[in-house]
Coordinates of C-alpha atoms and ligand atoms in Angstrom, one line a residue:
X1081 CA -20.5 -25.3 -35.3
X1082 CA -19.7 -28.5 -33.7
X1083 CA -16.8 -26.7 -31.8
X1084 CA -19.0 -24.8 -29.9
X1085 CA -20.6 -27.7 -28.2
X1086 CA -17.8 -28.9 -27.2
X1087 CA -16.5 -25.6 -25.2
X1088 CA -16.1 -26.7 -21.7
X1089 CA -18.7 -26.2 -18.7
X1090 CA -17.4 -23.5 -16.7
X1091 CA -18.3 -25.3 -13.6
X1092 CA -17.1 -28.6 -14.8
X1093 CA -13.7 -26.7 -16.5
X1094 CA -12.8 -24.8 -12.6
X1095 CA -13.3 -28.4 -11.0
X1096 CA -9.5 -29.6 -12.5
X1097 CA -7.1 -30.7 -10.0
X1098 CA -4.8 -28.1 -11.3
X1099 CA -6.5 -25.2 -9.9
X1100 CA -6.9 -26.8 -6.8
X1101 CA -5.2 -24.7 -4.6
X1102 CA -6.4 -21.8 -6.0
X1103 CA -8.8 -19.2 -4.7
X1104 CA -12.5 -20.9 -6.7
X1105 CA -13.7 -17.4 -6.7
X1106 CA -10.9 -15.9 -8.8
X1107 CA -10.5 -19.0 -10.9
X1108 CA -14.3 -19.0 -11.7
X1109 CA -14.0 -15.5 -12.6
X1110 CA -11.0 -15.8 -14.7
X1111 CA -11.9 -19.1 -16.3
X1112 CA -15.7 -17.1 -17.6
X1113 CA -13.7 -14.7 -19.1
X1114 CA -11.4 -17.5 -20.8
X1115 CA -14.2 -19.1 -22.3
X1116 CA -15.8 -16.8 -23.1
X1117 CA -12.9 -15.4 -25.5
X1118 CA -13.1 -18.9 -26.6
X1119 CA -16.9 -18.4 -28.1
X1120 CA -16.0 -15.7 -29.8
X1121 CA -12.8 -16.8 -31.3
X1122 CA -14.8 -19.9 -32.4
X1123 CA -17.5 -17.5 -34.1
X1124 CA -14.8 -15.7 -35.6
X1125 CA -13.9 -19.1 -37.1
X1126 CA -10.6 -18.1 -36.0
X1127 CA -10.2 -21.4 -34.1
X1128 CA -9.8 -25.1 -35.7
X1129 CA -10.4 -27.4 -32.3
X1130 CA -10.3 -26.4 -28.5
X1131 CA -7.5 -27.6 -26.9
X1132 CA -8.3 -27.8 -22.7
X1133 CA -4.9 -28.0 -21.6
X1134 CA -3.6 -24.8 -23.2
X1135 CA -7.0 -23.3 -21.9
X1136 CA -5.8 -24.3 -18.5
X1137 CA -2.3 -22.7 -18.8
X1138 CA -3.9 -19.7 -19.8
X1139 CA -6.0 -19.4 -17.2
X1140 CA -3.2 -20.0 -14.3
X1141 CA -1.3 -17.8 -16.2
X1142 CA -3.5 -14.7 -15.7
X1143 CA -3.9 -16.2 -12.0
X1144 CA -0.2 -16.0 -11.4
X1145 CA -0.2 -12.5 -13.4
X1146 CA -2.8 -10.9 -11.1
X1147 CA -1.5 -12.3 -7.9
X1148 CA 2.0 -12.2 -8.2
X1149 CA 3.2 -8.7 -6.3
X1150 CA 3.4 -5.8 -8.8
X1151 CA 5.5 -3.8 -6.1
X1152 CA 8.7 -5.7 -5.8
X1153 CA 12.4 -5.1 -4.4
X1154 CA 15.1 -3.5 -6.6
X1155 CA 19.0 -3.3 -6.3
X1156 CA 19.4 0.6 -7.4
X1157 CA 23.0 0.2 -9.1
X1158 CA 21.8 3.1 -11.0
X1159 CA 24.2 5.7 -8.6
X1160 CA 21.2 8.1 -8.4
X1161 CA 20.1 7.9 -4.7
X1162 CA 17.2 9.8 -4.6
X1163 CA 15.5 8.4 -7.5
X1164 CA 11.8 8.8 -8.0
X1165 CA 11.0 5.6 -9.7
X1166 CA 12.7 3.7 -7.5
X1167 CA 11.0 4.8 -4.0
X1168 CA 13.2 7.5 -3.5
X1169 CA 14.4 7.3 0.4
X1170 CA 14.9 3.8 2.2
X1171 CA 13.9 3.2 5.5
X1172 CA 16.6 1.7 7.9
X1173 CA 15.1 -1.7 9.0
X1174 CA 15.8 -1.0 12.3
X1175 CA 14.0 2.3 12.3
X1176 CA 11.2 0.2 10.6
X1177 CA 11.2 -2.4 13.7
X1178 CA 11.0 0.9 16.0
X1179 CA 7.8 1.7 14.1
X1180 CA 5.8 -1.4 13.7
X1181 CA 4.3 -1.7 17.1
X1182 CA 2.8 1.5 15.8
X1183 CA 1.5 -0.2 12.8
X1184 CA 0.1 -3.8 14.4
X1185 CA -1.1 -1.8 17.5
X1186 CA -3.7 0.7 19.0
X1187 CA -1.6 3.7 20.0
X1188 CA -2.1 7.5 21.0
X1189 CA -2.1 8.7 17.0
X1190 CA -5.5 11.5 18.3
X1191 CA -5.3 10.1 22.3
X1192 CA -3.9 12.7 24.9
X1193 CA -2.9 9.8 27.3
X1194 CA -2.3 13.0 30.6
X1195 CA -5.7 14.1 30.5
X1196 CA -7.3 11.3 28.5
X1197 CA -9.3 13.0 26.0
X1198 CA -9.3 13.5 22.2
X1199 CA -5.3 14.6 21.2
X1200 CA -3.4 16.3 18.0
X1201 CA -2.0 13.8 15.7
X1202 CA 0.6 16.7 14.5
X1203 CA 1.4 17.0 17.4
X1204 CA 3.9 14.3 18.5
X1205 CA 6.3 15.0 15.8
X1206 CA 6.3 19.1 17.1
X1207 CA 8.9 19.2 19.8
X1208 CA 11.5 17.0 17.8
X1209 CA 10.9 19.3 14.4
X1210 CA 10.8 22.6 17.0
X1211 CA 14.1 21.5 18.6
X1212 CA 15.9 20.3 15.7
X1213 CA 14.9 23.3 13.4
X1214 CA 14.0 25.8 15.9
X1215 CA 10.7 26.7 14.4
X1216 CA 7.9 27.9 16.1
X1217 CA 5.8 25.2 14.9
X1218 CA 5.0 22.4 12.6
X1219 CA 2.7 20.6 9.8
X1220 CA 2.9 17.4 8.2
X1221 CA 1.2 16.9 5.2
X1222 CA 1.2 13.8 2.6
X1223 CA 3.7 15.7 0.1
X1224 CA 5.5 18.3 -0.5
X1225 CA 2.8 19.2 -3.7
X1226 CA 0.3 19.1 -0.8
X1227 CA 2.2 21.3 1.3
X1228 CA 2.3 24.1 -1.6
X1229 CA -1.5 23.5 -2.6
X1230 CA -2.6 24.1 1.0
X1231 CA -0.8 27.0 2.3
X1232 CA -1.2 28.8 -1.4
X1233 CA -5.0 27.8 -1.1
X1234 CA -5.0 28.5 2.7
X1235 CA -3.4 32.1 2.4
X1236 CA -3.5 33.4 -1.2
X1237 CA -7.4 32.1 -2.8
X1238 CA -8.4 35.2 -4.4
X1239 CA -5.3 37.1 -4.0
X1240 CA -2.1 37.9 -6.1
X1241 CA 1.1 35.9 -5.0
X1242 CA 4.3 37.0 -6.5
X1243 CA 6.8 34.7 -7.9
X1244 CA 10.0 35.0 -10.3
X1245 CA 9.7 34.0 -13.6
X1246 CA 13.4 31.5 -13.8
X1247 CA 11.4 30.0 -10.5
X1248 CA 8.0 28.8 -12.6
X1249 CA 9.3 25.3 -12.4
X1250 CA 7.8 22.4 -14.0
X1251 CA 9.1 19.2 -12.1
X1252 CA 8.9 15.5 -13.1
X1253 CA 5.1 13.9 -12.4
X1254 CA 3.4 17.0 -13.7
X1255 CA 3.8 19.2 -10.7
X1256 CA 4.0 22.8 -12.7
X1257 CA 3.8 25.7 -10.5
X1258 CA 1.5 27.9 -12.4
X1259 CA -0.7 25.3 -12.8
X1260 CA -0.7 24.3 -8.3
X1261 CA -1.2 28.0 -8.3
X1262 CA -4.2 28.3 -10.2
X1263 CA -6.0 25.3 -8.9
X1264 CA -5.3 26.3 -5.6
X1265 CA -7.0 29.9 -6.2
X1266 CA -4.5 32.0 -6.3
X1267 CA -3.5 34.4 -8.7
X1268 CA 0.1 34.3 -10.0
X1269 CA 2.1 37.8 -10.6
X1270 CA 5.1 36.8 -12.3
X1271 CA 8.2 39.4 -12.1
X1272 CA 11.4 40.1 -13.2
X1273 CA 12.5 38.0 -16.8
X1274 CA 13.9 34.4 -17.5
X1275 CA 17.3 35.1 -16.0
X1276 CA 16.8 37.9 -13.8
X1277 CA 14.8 39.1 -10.9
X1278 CA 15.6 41.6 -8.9
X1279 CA 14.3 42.9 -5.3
X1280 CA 13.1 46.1 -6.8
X1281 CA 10.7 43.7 -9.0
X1282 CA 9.6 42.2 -5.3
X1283 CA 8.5 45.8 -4.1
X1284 CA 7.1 46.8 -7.1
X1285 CA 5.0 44.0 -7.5
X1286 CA 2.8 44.1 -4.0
X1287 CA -0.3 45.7 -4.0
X1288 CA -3.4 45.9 -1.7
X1289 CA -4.3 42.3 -3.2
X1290 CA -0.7 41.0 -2.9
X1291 CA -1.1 38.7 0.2
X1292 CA 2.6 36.5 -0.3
X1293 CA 6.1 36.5 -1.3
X1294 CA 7.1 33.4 -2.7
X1295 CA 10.1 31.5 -3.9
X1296 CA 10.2 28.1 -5.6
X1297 CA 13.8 25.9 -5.6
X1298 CA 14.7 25.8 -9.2
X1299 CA 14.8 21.9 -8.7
X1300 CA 16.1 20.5 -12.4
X1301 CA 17.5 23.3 -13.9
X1302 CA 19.4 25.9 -13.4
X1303 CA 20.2 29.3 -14.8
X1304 CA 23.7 30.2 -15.9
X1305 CA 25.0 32.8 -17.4
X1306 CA 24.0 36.6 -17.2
X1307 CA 21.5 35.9 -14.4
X1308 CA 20.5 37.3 -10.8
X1309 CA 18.1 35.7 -8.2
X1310 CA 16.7 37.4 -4.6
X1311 CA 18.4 35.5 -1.9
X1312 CA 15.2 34.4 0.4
X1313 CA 16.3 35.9 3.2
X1314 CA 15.9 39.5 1.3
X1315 CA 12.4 38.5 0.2
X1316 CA 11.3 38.1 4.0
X1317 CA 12.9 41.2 4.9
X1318 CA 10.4 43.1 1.8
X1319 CA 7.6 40.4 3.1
X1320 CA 8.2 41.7 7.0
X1321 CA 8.2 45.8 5.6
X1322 CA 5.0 45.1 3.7
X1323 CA 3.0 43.2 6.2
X1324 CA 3.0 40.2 3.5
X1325 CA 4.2 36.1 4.1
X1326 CA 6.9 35.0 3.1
X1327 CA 7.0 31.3 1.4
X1328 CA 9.8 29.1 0.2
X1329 CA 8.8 25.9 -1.8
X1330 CA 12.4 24.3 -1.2
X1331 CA 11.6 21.2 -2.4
X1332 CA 14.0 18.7 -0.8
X1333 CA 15.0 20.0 2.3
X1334 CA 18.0 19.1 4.1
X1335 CA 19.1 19.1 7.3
X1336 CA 22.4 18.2 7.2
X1337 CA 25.0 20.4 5.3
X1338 CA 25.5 18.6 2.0
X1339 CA 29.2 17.6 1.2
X1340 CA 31.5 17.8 -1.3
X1341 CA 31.1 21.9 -1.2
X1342 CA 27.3 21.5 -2.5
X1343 CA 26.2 22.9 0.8
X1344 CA 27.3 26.7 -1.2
X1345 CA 24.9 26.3 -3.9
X1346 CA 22.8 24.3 -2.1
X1347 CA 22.1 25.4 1.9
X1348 CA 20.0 23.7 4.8
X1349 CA 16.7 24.3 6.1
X1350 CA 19.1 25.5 9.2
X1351 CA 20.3 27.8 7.2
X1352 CA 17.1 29.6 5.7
X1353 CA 15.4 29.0 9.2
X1354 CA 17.8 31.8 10.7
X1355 CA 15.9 34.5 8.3
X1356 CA 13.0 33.8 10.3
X1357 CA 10.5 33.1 7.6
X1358 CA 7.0 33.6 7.3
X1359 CA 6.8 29.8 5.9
X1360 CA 9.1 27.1 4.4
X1361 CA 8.1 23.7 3.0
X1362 CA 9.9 20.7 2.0
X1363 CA 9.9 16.6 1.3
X1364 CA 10.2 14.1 3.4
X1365 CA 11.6 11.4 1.4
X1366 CA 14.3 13.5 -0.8
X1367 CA 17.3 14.7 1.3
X1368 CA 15.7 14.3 4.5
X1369 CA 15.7 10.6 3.6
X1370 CA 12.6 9.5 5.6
X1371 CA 9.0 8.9 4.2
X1372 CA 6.8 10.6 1.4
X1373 CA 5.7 13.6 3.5
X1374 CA 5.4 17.3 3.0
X1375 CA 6.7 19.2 6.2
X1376 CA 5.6 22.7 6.9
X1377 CA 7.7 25.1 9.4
X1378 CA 7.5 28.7 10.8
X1379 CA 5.8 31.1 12.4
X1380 CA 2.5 29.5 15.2
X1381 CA 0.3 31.8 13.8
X1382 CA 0.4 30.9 10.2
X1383 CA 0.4 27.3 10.7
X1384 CA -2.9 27.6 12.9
X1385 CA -4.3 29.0 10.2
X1386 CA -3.3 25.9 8.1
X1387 CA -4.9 23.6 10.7
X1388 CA -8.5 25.1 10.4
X1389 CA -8.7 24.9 6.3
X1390 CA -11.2 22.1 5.8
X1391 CA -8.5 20.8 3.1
X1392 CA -5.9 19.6 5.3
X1393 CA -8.9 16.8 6.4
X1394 CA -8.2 15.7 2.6
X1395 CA -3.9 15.9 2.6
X1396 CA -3.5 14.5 6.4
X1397 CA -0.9 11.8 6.8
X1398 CA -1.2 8.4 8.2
X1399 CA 0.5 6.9 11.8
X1400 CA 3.0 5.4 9.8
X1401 CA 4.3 8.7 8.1
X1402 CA 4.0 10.6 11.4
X1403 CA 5.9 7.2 13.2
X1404 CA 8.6 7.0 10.8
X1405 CA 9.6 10.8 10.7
X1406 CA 9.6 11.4 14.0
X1407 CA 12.3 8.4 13.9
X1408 CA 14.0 10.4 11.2
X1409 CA 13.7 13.9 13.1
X1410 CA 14.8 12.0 16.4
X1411 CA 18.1 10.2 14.3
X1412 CA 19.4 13.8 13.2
X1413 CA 18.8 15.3 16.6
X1414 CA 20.8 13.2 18.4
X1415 CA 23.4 12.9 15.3
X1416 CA 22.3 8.9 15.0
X1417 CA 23.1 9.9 11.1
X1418 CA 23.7 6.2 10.3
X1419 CA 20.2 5.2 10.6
X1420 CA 19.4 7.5 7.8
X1421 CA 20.4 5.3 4.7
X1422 CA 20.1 8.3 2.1
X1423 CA 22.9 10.2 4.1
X1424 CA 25.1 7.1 4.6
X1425 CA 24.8 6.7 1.1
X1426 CA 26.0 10.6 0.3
X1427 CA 28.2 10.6 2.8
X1428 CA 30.4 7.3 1.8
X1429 CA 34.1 8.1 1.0
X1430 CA 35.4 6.7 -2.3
X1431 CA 37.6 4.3 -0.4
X1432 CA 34.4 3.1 0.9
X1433 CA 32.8 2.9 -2.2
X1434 CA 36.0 0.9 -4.0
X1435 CA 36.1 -1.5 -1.4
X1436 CA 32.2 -2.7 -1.9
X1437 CA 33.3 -2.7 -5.3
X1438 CA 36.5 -4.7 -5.4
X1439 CA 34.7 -7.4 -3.1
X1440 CA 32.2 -8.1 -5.7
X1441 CA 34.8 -7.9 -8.2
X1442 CA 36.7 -10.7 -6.7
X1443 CA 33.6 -13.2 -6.5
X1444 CA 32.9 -12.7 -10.3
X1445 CA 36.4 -12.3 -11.9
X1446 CA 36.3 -16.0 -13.5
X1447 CA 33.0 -15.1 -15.3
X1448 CA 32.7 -11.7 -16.3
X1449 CA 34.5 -9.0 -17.3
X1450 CA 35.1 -5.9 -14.9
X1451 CA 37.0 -3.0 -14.2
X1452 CA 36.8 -0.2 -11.6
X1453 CA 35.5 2.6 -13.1
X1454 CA 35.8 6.2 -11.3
X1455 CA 33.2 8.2 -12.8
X1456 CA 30.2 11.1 -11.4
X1457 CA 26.7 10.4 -10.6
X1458 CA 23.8 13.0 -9.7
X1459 CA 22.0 12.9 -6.4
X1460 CA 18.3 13.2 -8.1
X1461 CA 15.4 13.8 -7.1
X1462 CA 15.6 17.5 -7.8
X1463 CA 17.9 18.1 -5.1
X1464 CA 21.0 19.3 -6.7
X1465 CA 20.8 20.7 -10.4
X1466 CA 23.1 20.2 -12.4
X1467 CA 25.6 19.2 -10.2
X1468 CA 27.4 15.6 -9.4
X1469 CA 29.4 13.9 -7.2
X1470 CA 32.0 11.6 -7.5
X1471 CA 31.5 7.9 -7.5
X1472 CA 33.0 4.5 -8.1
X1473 CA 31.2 1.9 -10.8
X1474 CA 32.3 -1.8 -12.0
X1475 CA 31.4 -2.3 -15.6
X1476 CA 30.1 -5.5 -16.1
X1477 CA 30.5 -7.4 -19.4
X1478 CA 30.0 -11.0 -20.4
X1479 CA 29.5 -13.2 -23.5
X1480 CA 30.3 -10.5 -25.9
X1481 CA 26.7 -9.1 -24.8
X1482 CA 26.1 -5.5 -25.9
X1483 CA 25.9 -3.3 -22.9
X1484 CA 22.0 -2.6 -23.9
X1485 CA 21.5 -6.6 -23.6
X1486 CA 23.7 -6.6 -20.5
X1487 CA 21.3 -4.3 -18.9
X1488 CA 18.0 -5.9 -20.2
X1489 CA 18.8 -8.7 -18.6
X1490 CA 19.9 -8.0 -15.5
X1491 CA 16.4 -5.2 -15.5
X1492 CA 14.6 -8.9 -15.7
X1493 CA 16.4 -9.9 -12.4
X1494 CA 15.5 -6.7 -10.8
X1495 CA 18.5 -4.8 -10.6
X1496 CA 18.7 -1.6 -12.6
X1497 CA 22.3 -0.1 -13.9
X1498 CA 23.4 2.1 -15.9
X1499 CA 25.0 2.4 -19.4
X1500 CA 28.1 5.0 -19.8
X1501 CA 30.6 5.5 -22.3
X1502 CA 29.1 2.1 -24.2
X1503 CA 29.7 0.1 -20.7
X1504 CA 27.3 -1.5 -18.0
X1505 CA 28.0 -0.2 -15.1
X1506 CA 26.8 -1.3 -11.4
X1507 CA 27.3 2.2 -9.4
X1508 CA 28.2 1.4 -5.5
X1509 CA 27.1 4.9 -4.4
X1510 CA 23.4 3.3 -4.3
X1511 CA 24.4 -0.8 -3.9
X1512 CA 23.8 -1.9 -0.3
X1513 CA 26.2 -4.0 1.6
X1514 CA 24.0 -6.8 2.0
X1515 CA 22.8 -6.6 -1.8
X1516 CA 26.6 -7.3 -2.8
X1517 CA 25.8 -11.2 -2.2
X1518 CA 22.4 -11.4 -4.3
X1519 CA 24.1 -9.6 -7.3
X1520 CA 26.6 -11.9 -7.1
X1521 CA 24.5 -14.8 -7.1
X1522 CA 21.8 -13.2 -10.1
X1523 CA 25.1 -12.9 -12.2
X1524 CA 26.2 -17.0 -11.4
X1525 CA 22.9 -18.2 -12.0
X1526 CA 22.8 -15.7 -15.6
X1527 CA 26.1 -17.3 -16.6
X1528 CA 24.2 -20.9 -16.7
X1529 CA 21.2 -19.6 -17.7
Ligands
PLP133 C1 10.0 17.7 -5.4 C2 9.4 19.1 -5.4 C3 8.0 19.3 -5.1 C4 7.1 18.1 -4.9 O1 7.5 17.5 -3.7 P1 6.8 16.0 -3.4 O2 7.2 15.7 -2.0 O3 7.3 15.1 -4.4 O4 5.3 16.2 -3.5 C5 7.6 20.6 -5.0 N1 8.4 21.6 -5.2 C6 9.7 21.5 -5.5 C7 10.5 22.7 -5.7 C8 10.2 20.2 -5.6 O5 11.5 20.1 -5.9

């Protein structure tokens, strides 16, 4: 028992020079919970003498673990440009530099500077989103999920909303739509089978209860085979006879027709917009490439409607969403396409893509081993099932390390590849120019390491 009067005094244990330019408050805190595990390990008799200076590396080790950023910069060589884990859409820092006055200012978010009363925050993104789509209006909300809970719970609580059973999507982060649907209030009435629905299932499936049509993109799978779907444009034609809305969930939305012929399977929100729908809903950080936002279009009256349920208080988006979108919006409208990274990304030829990858080829010949690689990558995000586009990788490999090891450590430096066909691979559809250097660099300083 003599160890346990000889734990240090908290206050005289914090006091060390080496936490001296630490924050005492988090110290003391840390250092109490240090010694305290101490006592016990003591009792336990799993201790045989106290040893300070390992006490103190403990504690500045939880120090450095807490304070240390947990959200840090990656290099996505992984080739999949809208990928979830990884942020999903960039921001072009200029775009960002447009926006921060917004941020480390006061400015009109709710202010109607003409008459100088109380203004609409959705409003300053409306006449960009109404020129560019030609909508009669529009509502941003924080996500795309939001967007589906609020006009389901706005328009359907209590009443039947019909949907196709190959559309009852389940997609990544436990967004199922049966599941939105009934926590919203509304009553699903699922039609047609697996692989088929037909418009005659639409028809017969509205009743004096039915209060919307809806479709959902099928966003991760798709359905091959001996199958048939209802184009939208049909279901707002049924939706129009019956007195019903309309609704598609298109998950990402695009603006911009996709290339490399996916804009067939795959069509804009231009496209769908010339049905005149009821209501369409997308994201704003998929293919649109901006922010997480969910962005509501169509007819004035139905979004009104949207505006006065109390839930949209609970889903409303911050300055910075409503800054940076209207950026976004602004950069399509006027074709300013290069300051939307996700496009420049899609849109880069192969040539392109070789030539970024030759150039870091050249600086690290003399210590790895590399070869162009033309392979396919997928755009993600749930944008384009099953589908991929052509891309161009360098395979990495050095000191006889297995590809797995290859990509472990080069995960510790922050940048995240790929492994294919039993090679590492760096993909240049997602590698930014300026990220060419720092990868070389990481892979010098690995070679010594
Ligand atoms: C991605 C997606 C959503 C969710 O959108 P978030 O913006 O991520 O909330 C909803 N529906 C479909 C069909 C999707 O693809």
């Amino acid at each position: 028992m003599d160890l346990l009067k000889s734990i240090p005094k908290v206050d005289k244990f914090v006091s060390n020079k080496a936490f001296e330019e630490m924050s005492k408050p988090l110290i003391l805190s840390i250092a109490k919970n240090v010694i305290n595990n101490l006592r016990e390990d003591i009792l336990k008799e799993n201790i045989e003498k106290i040893d300070e200076t390992k006490l103190i590396q403990e504690v500045i080790s939880k120090y450095e673990d807490i304070t240390k950023p947990s959200l840090q910069k990656v290099i996505n060589a992984t080739g999949v440009i809208v990928h979830t884990n990884l942020g999903r859409s960039l921001i072009d820092s200029k775009t960002f530099d447009a926006v921060k006055q917004i941020a480390t200012s006061y400015n009109n978010l709710e202010y109607n500077l003409e008459l100088g009363k109380r203004g609409e925050r959705y409003s300053h993104i409306s006449n960009v989103v109404k020129k560019l789509l030609g909508c009669e209006d529009v509502l941003i909300v924080n996500n795309n999920a939001s967007a589906v809970f609020l006009i389901l719970n706005t328009f359907a609580k209590n009443k039947e909303v019909v949907v196709s059973r190959g559309e009852l999507v389940e997609i990544g982060g436990s967004f199922r739509v049966p599941d939105v649907m009934s926590s919203s209030g509304a009553t699903l009435k699922e039609i047609g089978t697996t692989n088929k629905t037909h418009l005659k299932d639409y028809i017969n499936a509205i009743n004096e209860n039915t209060s919307m049509l809806m479709k959902v993109h099928k966003s991760n799978y798709s359905i091959e085979g001996f199958s048939s779907e209802v184009l939208f444009k049909e279901i707002v034609e049924v939706a129009k006879e019956h007195d019903v809305i309309d609704y598609y969930d298109m998950g990402s939305g695009h603006i911009i027709d996709l290339p490399y012929g996916l804009d067939q399977s795959e069509p804009s929100v231009l496209k769908y917009m010339e049905s005149n729908p009821s209501l369409l809903s997308f994201s704003g950080d998929k293919l649109l490439g901006s922010v997480q936002a969910g962005i509501i279009v169509g007819k004035k009256k139905y979004i009104d409607q949207l505006k006065k349920n109390q839930l949209l208080r609970m889903l409303r988006v911050d300055k910075l969403t409503l800054a940076l979108l209207e950026e976004n919006m602004k950069s399509i409208l006027l074709g300013k396409l290069e300051n939307i990274p996700t496009l420049n990304m899609l849109f880069k030829s192969l040539d392109e893509l070789k030539k970024d990858a030759i150039s870091l080829q050249e600086k690290i010949k003399d210590i790895c081993k590399t070869e162009i690689i033309e392979t396919k990558t997928v755009i993600g995000g749930g944008t384009t099932p099953n589908k991929k586009i052509p891309t161009i990788a360098l395979s990495i490999g050095f000191k006889n390390y297995k590809p797995n090891k290859i990509e472990k450590l080069l995960r510790a430096k922050n940048i995240i590849g790929r492994i294919e066909n039993e090679q590492f691979l760096l993909d240049f559809r997602t590698i930014q120019k300026d990220e060419i250097a720092l990868i070389e660099n990481i892979l010098k300083e690995m070679i010594n390491e």
